[in-house]
XYZ file of N, CA and C in Angstrom:
669
model
N 100.880 147.207 43.089
C 99.788 146.791 43.760
C 98.639 147.395 44.120
N 99.254 148.914 44.312
C 98.365 149.848 44.660
C 99.309 151.305 44.940
N 98.574 152.797 44.505
C 99.739 153.626 44.134
C 98.287 154.346 43.898
N 98.498 155.652 45.316
C 98.000 156.766 45.276
C 98.193 158.737 44.584
N 98.300 159.467 44.021
C 98.748 160.819 43.068
C 97.567 161.682 43.801
N 98.654 162.452 44.775
C 97.745 163.798 44.908
C 96.113 163.665 45.810
N 96.456 162.256 46.843
C 95.622 161.817 47.238
C 94.701 163.109 48.511
N 93.133 163.162 47.899
C 92.840 164.497 48.955
C 91.865 164.164 49.737
N 90.947 164.014 50.676
C 89.697 164.127 51.593
C 89.363 164.838 52.098
N 88.181 165.295 51.553
C 87.838 166.685 52.881
C 85.949 165.805 53.614
N 85.860 166.088 54.284
C 84.800 166.118 55.126
C 84.026 167.827 55.646
N 82.896 167.571 54.928
C 82.398 169.035 55.167
C 80.889 168.583 55.948
N 80.904 169.505 56.959
C 79.945 169.887 57.636
C 79.391 171.100 57.259
N 77.909 171.789 58.133
C 77.545 173.183 57.953
C 78.201 173.862 58.271
N 79.486 174.084 59.295
C 80.548 175.019 59.470
C 81.386 175.105 59.152
N 81.934 173.535 58.926
C 83.466 173.181 59.215
C 84.380 172.415 57.780
N 84.958 172.680 57.783
C 85.537 171.585 56.788
C 86.797 170.761 57.302
N 86.952 170.038 57.110
C 87.984 169.389 57.370
C 88.845 168.590 56.431
N 90.732 169.132 56.155
C 91.016 167.813 55.036
C 91.628 166.880 56.283
N 90.755 165.706 55.599
C 91.833 164.515 55.972
C 92.904 164.013 55.913
N 92.670 163.992 53.674
C 94.441 163.327 53.129
C 94.336 164.796 52.358
N 95.684 165.507 52.306
C 96.627 166.617 51.574
C 97.214 166.068 50.896
N 96.877 166.094 49.382
C 97.929 165.256 48.518
C 99.208 164.196 48.918
N 98.306 163.314 49.646
C 99.403 161.972 49.527
C 99.688 161.201 47.860
N 100.716 161.001 48.462
C 101.485 159.931 47.105
C 101.852 159.194 47.764
N 101.188 157.658 47.705
C 101.444 156.616 48.585
C 101.661 155.265 47.749
N 102.198 154.458 48.120
C 102.646 152.972 46.693
C 102.699 151.975 47.905
N 102.254 151.040 47.325
C 102.940 149.481 47.932
C 102.618 148.387 46.694
N 103.936 147.918 46.934
C 104.685 146.319 45.948
C 104.024 145.565 46.219
N 103.737 144.752 45.194
C 102.698 142.992 45.276
C 103.690 142.320 46.322
N 103.361 142.122 47.670
C 103.744 141.557 48.249
C 104.897 141.902 49.962
N 104.671 143.282 49.966
C 104.909 143.600 50.737
C 103.863 144.284 52.074
N 104.691 144.475 53.233
C 103.816 144.466 54.234
C 104.427 145.920 54.764
N 103.486 146.361 54.962
C 103.582 148.202 55.224
C 102.702 148.679 56.319
N 102.814 149.103 57.778
C 102.489 149.554 58.982
C 102.567 151.435 58.597
N 101.227 151.465 58.923
C 100.690 152.509 59.002
C 100.549 153.662 60.589
N 101.365 154.846 61.056
C 101.390 154.935 62.209
C 101.009 156.494 61.770
N 100.385 156.989 63.293
C 100.560 158.608 63.234
C 99.761 158.507 64.453
N 99.675 160.048 65.067
C 98.574 159.961 66.275
C 97.260 160.406 65.690
N 96.003 159.886 66.636
C 94.860 160.096 66.440
C 94.074 161.020 65.816
N 93.251 161.060 64.224
C 93.266 162.335 63.573
C 94.206 162.576 62.048
N 95.210 162.028 62.307
C 96.146 162.030 61.366
C 96.100 161.871 59.566
N 94.698 160.930 59.656
C 93.987 160.172 58.583
C 94.290 159.345 58.029
N 95.193 158.287 59.330
C 95.106 156.847 58.955
C 94.171 156.099 58.524
N 92.989 155.795 59.037
C 92.097 155.555 59.025
C 90.988 155.663 57.594
N 90.818 157.089 57.121
C 90.352 157.523 55.988
C 91.439 157.075 55.205
N 92.643 157.041 55.097
C 93.596 156.499 53.838
C 93.276 155.441 54.171
N 92.877 154.312 54.666
C 92.596 152.847 54.600
C 91.655 152.972 54.276
N 90.437 153.542 54.185
C 88.876 153.058 53.443
C 89.086 153.642 52.379
N 89.543 154.707 52.040
C 89.772 154.805 50.124
C 90.329 153.483 49.610
N 92.075 153.183 50.863
C 92.400 152.115 49.847
C 91.671 150.821 49.835
N 90.805 150.912 50.660
C 89.451 149.208 51.105
C 88.836 149.590 49.945
N 88.573 150.564 49.235
C 87.118 151.200 48.256
C 85.827 151.056 49.108
N 85.990 151.310 50.542
C 84.875 151.871 51.378
C 84.643 153.036 51.230
N 85.541 153.907 50.579
C 85.365 154.963 50.293
C 85.736 156.197 49.283
N 85.440 157.183 48.824
C 86.260 157.746 47.867
C 86.627 158.910 47.955
N 88.339 159.264 47.336
C 88.877 160.768 47.631
C 88.151 161.728 47.458
N 88.188 162.822 47.707
C 87.676 164.331 47.451
C 88.720 164.981 45.487
N 89.773 164.569 45.757
C 90.385 164.609 44.287
C 91.402 163.645 44.969
N 92.462 163.848 43.177
C 93.544 162.485 43.075
C 93.123 161.174 42.402
N 94.078 160.596 42.123
C 93.784 158.939 41.698
C 94.442 158.164 42.556
N 93.655 156.657 42.438
C 93.983 156.036 42.926
C 94.138 155.072 42.603
N 95.274 154.185 42.405
C 95.418 152.811 40.994
C 95.562 151.855 41.956
N 94.471 150.162 41.622
C 94.373 149.415 42.254
C 94.703 148.961 41.499
N 95.879 147.523 40.994
C 96.096 146.107 40.095
C 96.512 147.270 39.301
N 96.771 148.756 39.039
C 97.364 149.231 37.906
C 95.279 149.739 37.252
N 94.290 149.651 37.815
C 93.412 150.916 37.007
C 93.225 151.774 38.204
N 92.910 152.688 37.497
C 92.792 153.990 38.385
C 91.010 153.635 39.103
N 90.206 153.876 40.238
C 88.921 153.338 40.642
C 88.836 154.342 41.907
N 89.409 155.781 41.718
C 89.331 156.907 42.138
C 87.645 157.644 42.198
N 87.258 156.937 40.737
C 86.183 157.767 40.241
C 84.728 156.101 40.224
N 84.987 155.215 40.703
C 84.323 154.001 40.937
C 83.400 154.342 41.689
N 82.029 153.809 41.494
C 80.975 154.336 42.017
C 80.598 153.057 42.702
N 79.722 153.294 43.783
C 79.612 152.126 44.699
C 79.778 150.701 44.380
N 78.729 150.473 43.659
C 78.940 148.621 43.209
C 79.964 148.853 42.516
N 80.844 149.010 41.651
C 81.537 148.985 41.187
C 83.325 149.105 42.746
N 82.478 149.499 43.375
C 83.782 149.321 44.595
C 83.417 148.273 45.422
N 82.308 148.255 45.597
C 82.012 146.670 46.436
C 82.004 145.212 46.088
N 82.304 145.344 44.243
C 82.626 144.182 43.600
C 83.743 143.794 43.881
N 84.480 144.943 43.120
C 86.407 144.746 44.233
C 86.360 144.787 44.921
N 86.043 145.620 46.139
C 86.297 144.853 47.381
C 86.159 143.507 47.449
N 84.644 142.741 47.293
C 84.059 141.279 47.390
C 85.439 140.631 46.580
N 85.669 140.863 45.274
C 87.009 140.132 44.871
C 88.190 139.655 45.097
N 88.649 141.484 45.488
C 90.389 141.399 46.279
C 90.940 141.517 47.084
N 90.049 142.173 48.151
C 90.242 143.287 49.218
C 89.896 142.200 50.615
N 90.587 141.579 51.673
C 90.367 141.185 52.518
C 90.643 142.383 53.717
N 89.828 141.785 54.675
C 89.700 143.151 55.903
C 89.397 142.163 57.051
N 90.970 142.879 58.465
C 90.526 142.842 59.548
C 90.742 144.246 60.135
N 89.355 143.625 60.905
C 88.688 144.617 61.820
C 89.650 144.883 63.357
N 89.552 146.198 64.220
C 89.935 145.706 66.172
C 89.052 144.926 66.083
N 87.712 145.165 66.077
C 86.371 144.962 66.514
C 86.410 143.173 66.468
N 86.948 143.087 65.191
C 86.944 141.446 65.245
C 85.921 141.255 64.075
N 84.195 142.429 64.274
C 83.223 142.742 63.060
C 82.952 140.950 62.938
N 82.330 139.959 63.698
C 82.224 138.778 63.844
C 80.433 138.972 63.837
N 79.883 138.483 63.178
C 78.533 138.484 63.452
C 78.116 137.320 64.232
N 77.274 137.980 65.570
C 77.212 136.553 66.883
C 76.108 135.753 66.209
N 75.308 135.998 65.623
C 73.860 135.031 65.331
C 74.574 134.231 64.505
N 75.377 133.856 63.377
C 76.311 132.851 63.123
C 77.891 132.054 63.655
N 77.388 130.871 63.171
C 78.738 129.533 63.241
C 80.109 130.611 63.217
N 81.218 130.113 64.152
C 82.065 130.380 63.362
C 82.158 129.945 61.436
N 81.950 128.557 61.653
C 81.649 127.660 59.636
C 81.459 128.681 58.988
N 80.160 129.447 59.464
C 79.188 130.579 58.723
C 79.562 132.284 59.068
N 79.974 132.907 59.449
C 81.067 133.494 59.447
C 81.989 133.972 58.586
N 83.301 132.658 58.258
C 83.719 132.518 57.504
C 83.419 131.897 55.947
N 82.468 131.842 56.509
C 82.305 131.054 54.581
C 81.179 132.518 53.886
N 80.781 133.488 54.357
C 79.836 134.869 54.082
C 80.661 135.335 53.122
N 81.711 135.872 53.268
C 82.186 136.009 51.970
C 82.097 135.411 50.312
N 82.425 134.653 50.764
C 81.991 133.301 49.880
C 80.809 132.801 48.657
N 79.416 133.122 50.023
C 78.553 133.788 49.655
C 77.696 134.885 48.943
N 78.501 135.715 49.774
C 78.491 137.089 48.506
C 78.986 136.622 47.639
N 80.067 136.226 46.645
C 80.447 135.456 45.182
C 79.939 135.019 44.929
N 78.741 134.544 45.860
C 77.972 133.676 45.117
C 78.222 132.007 44.138
N 79.438 131.853 45.287
C 80.163 130.228 44.991
C 79.305 129.363 45.681
N 79.062 127.911 45.349
C 78.306 127.120 45.394
C 78.742 126.306 46.398
N 77.814 125.963 47.007
C 77.933 125.178 48.087
C 79.147 124.066 48.223
N 79.144 122.856 47.670
C 80.111 121.950 48.110
C 81.761 123.069 47.859
N 81.776 123.995 46.668
C 82.960 124.441 47.132
C 83.268 125.396 48.298
N 82.096 125.649 48.450
C 82.146 126.789 50.258
C 82.849 126.108 50.938
N 81.455 124.735 51.370
C 82.687 124.177 51.987
C 83.635 123.677 52.362
N 84.137 123.377 51.224
C 85.489 122.840 51.006
C 86.891 123.377 51.104
N 86.095 124.692 50.986
C 87.012 125.670 51.317
C 87.501 126.475 52.572
N 85.967 126.215 53.329
C 86.090 126.783 54.311
C 86.737 125.557 55.557
N 86.498 124.192 55.385
C 87.299 123.344 56.002
C 89.027 123.154 55.736
N 89.262 123.516 54.563
C 90.671 124.128 54.597
C 90.869 124.776 55.561
N 90.644 126.235 55.127
C 90.999 127.039 56.519
C 90.989 126.669 58.148
N 89.599 126.184 58.081
C 89.898 125.641 59.467
C 90.772 124.681 59.952
N 91.131 124.114 59.036
C 92.430 123.449 59.380
C 93.677 123.713 59.032
N 93.672 124.715 58.459
C 94.481 125.545 58.197
C 94.772 126.237 59.434
N 94.220 127.212 60.158
C 94.042 128.183 61.831
C 93.776 127.017 62.914
N 93.832 125.993 62.035
C 93.715 124.851 63.339
C 92.358 124.974 64.590
N 91.600 125.764 64.139
C 89.619 125.734 64.429
C 89.127 125.070 63.768
N 89.038 124.092 63.656
C 87.628 123.395 62.876
C 87.318 122.291 63.721
N 87.526 122.417 65.399
C 87.040 121.882 66.697
C 85.797 123.405 66.888
N 86.018 124.743 66.359
C 85.408 124.960 67.148
C 84.673 125.430 66.136
N 84.063 125.284 64.696
C 83.371 125.581 63.518
C 81.881 125.607 64.008
N 81.039 125.256 64.819
C 79.466 125.133 64.998
C 79.619 125.874 66.689
N 80.220 126.412 66.675
C 80.342 127.520 68.393
C 80.101 128.749 67.188
N 79.927 130.112 68.533
C 79.614 131.290 68.007
C 80.265 132.065 68.686
N 80.731 133.121 68.044
C 81.688 134.276 68.601
C 81.593 134.347 69.495
N 80.315 134.673 70.762
C 80.728 134.646 72.450
C 81.747 133.650 72.449
N 81.552 132.668 72.043
C 81.912 131.268 72.953
C 83.690 131.571 72.757
N 84.359 132.040 72.551
C 85.451 132.091 71.697
C 86.828 133.430 72.570
N 87.560 133.454 73.054
C 88.426 134.559 73.401
C 88.456 135.519 72.078
N 89.069 136.937 73.072
C 89.197 137.711 71.588
C 90.479 137.170 70.517
N 91.655 136.172 71.730
C 92.199 136.001 70.237
C 92.180 135.213 69.004
N 91.228 134.000 70.069
C 90.334 133.313 68.917
C 89.265 133.564 67.820
N 88.551 134.750 68.640
C 87.723 135.826 67.126
C 88.658 136.619 66.455
N 89.760 136.420 66.788
C 90.812 137.679 65.805
C 91.615 136.495 64.488
N 91.742 135.130 65.117
C 91.902 134.093 64.424
C 90.690 134.171 63.449
N 89.457 133.830 63.436
C 88.260 133.791 62.747
C 88.547 134.868 61.757
N 88.579 136.159 62.031
C 88.290 137.037 61.419
C 89.337 137.570 60.510
N 90.845 136.957 60.642
C 92.149 136.476 59.988
C 91.390 135.703 58.591
N 90.965 134.428 59.550
C 90.633 132.882 58.087
C 89.460 133.736 57.560
N 88.636 134.542 57.449
C 87.197 135.199 56.693
C 88.025 136.094 55.573
N 89.350 136.686 56.625
C 89.474 137.671 55.214
C 89.933 136.981 54.478
N 90.784 135.930 54.540
C 91.733 135.348 53.496
C 90.841 134.135 52.614
N 89.377 133.688 53.182
C 88.606 132.933 52.916
C 88.130 133.079 51.221
N 89.037 134.081 50.369
C 89.239 134.605 48.761
C 89.979 134.526 48.444
N 90.930 134.302 48.899
C 92.431 134.214 48.084
C 92.476 136.209 47.511
N 92.549 137.046 48.945
C 92.052 138.782 48.458
C 94.175 138.867 47.800
N 93.955 139.662 46.887
C 95.192 139.919 46.943
C 95.797 141.038 47.474
N 95.060 141.918 48.299
C 95.433 142.792 49.539
C 94.334 142.298 50.028
N 95.531 142.259 51.849
C 94.944 142.145 53.125
C 95.085 143.988 53.728
N 93.648 144.477 54.719
C 93.966 145.577 55.520
C 93.868 145.209 56.199
N 94.552 145.761 57.209
C 94.071 145.264 58.651
C 94.540 146.288 59.383
N 93.515 146.668 60.545
C 92.977 148.502 60.963
C 92.689 147.877 62.120
N 93.782 148.672 63.291
C 94.165 147.894 64.581
C 93.939 146.470 65.252
N 94.868 145.202 64.250
C 94.306 143.993 64.469
C 94.372 143.732 65.751
N 95.091 144.480 66.359
C 95.657 143.927 67.422
C 95.489 144.716 69.270
N 94.514 145.457 68.609
C 94.246 147.149 69.388
C 93.055 146.395 70.915
N 92.561 145.434 70.783
C 91.466 144.678 71.486
C 92.211 143.238 72.712
N 93.025 143.424 71.972
C 94.240 142.151 72.970
C 94.856 142.240 73.526
N 95.351 141.021 74.564
C 96.580 141.701 75.657
C 97.396 141.286 74.343
N 99.155 141.209 75.125
C 100.318 141.396 74.471
C 100.655 139.926 73.865
N 100.509 138.811 74.640
C 100.380 137.453 74.241
C 99.459 137.343 72.988
N 98.217 137.643 73.557
C 97.489 137.388 72.228
C 97.737 137.827 70.611
N 98.191 139.678 70.963
C 98.774 139.859 70.361
C 99.964 139.632 69.453
N 100.603 139.696 69.893
C 101.485 138.743 69.190
C 101.335 137.759 68.652
N 100.626 136.383 68.499
C 100.432 135.531 67.839
C 99.372 136.545 66.586
N 98.369 137.207 66.636
C 97.862 137.965 65.338
C 99.031 137.682 64.548
N 99.993 138.916 65.251
C 101.231 139.775 64.394
C 101.970 138.710 63.630
N 101.901 137.435 64.463
C 103.406 136.187 63.778
C 102.194 136.133 62.550
N 100.960 135.547 63.165
C 100.182 135.145 62.020
C 100.128 136.386 60.880
N 100.167 137.099 60.687
C 100.471 137.847 59.426
C 101.463 137.977 58.760
N 102.226 138.010 60.128
C 104.036 137.643 59.413
C 104.124 136.799 58.173
N 103.705 135.409 58.621
C 103.562 134.215 57.948
C 102.574 134.367 56.978
N 101.490 135.076 56.435
C 100.640 135.538 55.529
C 101.551 136.143 54.687
N 102.742 137.400 55.282
C 103.247 137.835 53.968
C 104.245 137.147 53.587
N 104.796 136.307 54.647
C 106.282 135.937 54.034
C 105.330 134.294 52.846
N 104.550 134.085 52.893
C 103.620 133.130 51.816
C 103.024 134.317 50.304
N 103.375 135.135 50.339
C 103.202 136.259 49.694
C 102.074 136.874 49.695
N 101.592 137.152 50.402
C 99.994 138.048 50.850
C 100.674 139.770 51.113
N 100.242 140.923 50.353
C 100.475 141.514 50.126
C 99.712 142.539 51.701
N 99.954 143.238 52.427
C 99.714 143.503 54.015
C 99.816 145.136 53.950
N 98.406 145.865 53.927
C 98.987 147.241 54.637
C 98.144 147.457 56.145
N 98.576 147.884 57.127
C 98.263 147.540 58.634
C 98.034 149.195 59.184
N 97.095 149.806 59.369
C 96.814 151.058 60.407
C 97.496 150.462 61.468
N 98.296 150.855 62.706
C 98.196 150.313 64.135
C 99.086 151.894 64.747
N 98.133 152.006 65.976
C 99.692 153.207 66.826
C 100.512 152.531 68.011
N 101.069 150.694 67.714
C 101.614 149.853 68.625
C 102.937 150.133 67.385
N 104.379 150.804 68.042
C 105.254 150.570 67.240
C 105.868 149.220 67.643
N 105.324 148.698 68.452
C 105.562 146.778 68.592
C 105.446 145.991 67.230
N 103.981 146.518 66.978
C 103.486 145.973 65.662
C 104.103 146.184 64.694
N 104.445 147.698 63.983
C 104.750 148.198 63.378
C 106.076 147.834 62.794
N 106.565 146.888 63.848
C 108.115 146.330 64.069
C 107.919 145.406 62.808
N 106.902 144.674 62.807
C 106.801 143.373 61.874
C 106.577 143.811 61.018
N 106.342 144.899 60.389
C 106.701 144.996 58.903
C 107.900 145.429 58.514
N 107.720 145.328 56.925
C 109.084 146.142 56.570
C 109.225 147.053 55.601
N 107.889 148.198 56.316
C 108.143 149.460 55.704
C 107.176 149.881 56.976
N 107.361 151.286 57.048
C 106.501 152.285 58.499
C 106.595 153.368 57.704
N 105.198 153.298 57.573
C 104.973 154.939 56.495
C 104.104 156.047 58.170
N 104.873 157.155 58.414
C 104.013 157.879 59.206
C 102.886 159.385 59.000
N 102.422 159.142 59.312
C 101.074 160.649 58.814
C 100.896 161.140 59.631
N 101.164 162.477 59.220
C 100.883 164.308 60.572
C 100.060 164.663 59.841
N 98.706 165.284 59.796
C 98.189 165.885 59.791
C 97.650 166.150 57.962
N 97.114 164.598 57.942
C 97.245 164.260 56.351
C 97.493 164.051 55.790
N 99.247 163.991 55.466
C 100.128 164.006 55.202
C 101.540 162.751 55.514
N 101.899 162.601 54.608
C 103.296 160.965 54.941
C 104.175 162.437 55.011
N 104.794 162.385 56.416
C 106.190 162.990 56.613
C 107.496 162.060 56.309
N 106.929 161.053 57.016
C 108.212 159.819 56.973
C 108.348 158.415 56.731
N 108.880 158.157 56.470
C 109.087 156.144 55.935
C 110.672 155.612 56.263
N 110.722 154.888 56.514
C 111.801 153.983 57.061
C 111.413 152.654 56.530
N 112.207 152.053 56.630
C 112.422 150.377 55.776
C 113.438 149.727 57.335
């Protein structure tokens, strides 16, 4: 599914150079559920941003679906993101002015899918997640757990090859968090590849492999 070779990311300011990733070799196979852990500032989010084509490495290679995308332009990265990658964020990132239906529909609009097909696909996933009764509501009317359900549905609406989850339960209580993790496990059991950044050992145990980062390097991993 994806692999990196000697991946380096350096952030520079006028006076300081920060090496967020230092020659990271990392691989995820199709159908895996991988959790990335480590202390704040270790490079977890930087790695996830590069894997999600939200950023480019300073050096090294990144192969996504067997193509080296490390040097892709922003336009190329954006197109690949839209077609192949679904994102789940800690803060949900729903648009307050759009209904639940419209939030879930939005990635299909960006892909230029015609209206009748968009409606059919959104209706299908609303039924799958048992939230069809909320489709005309707005995010502010939902609980945190319900908003994250919508965010997961939105991430899946394009049938992506890869789901990237950044602290998906970080703003939820333990009960709602477990619901989301059970949902991700179910998705993984049906073949969806998932890479998740988390500080939670409890959440990480839902994955099939835990990778630990420290000072921009992978220090160990366990299955």
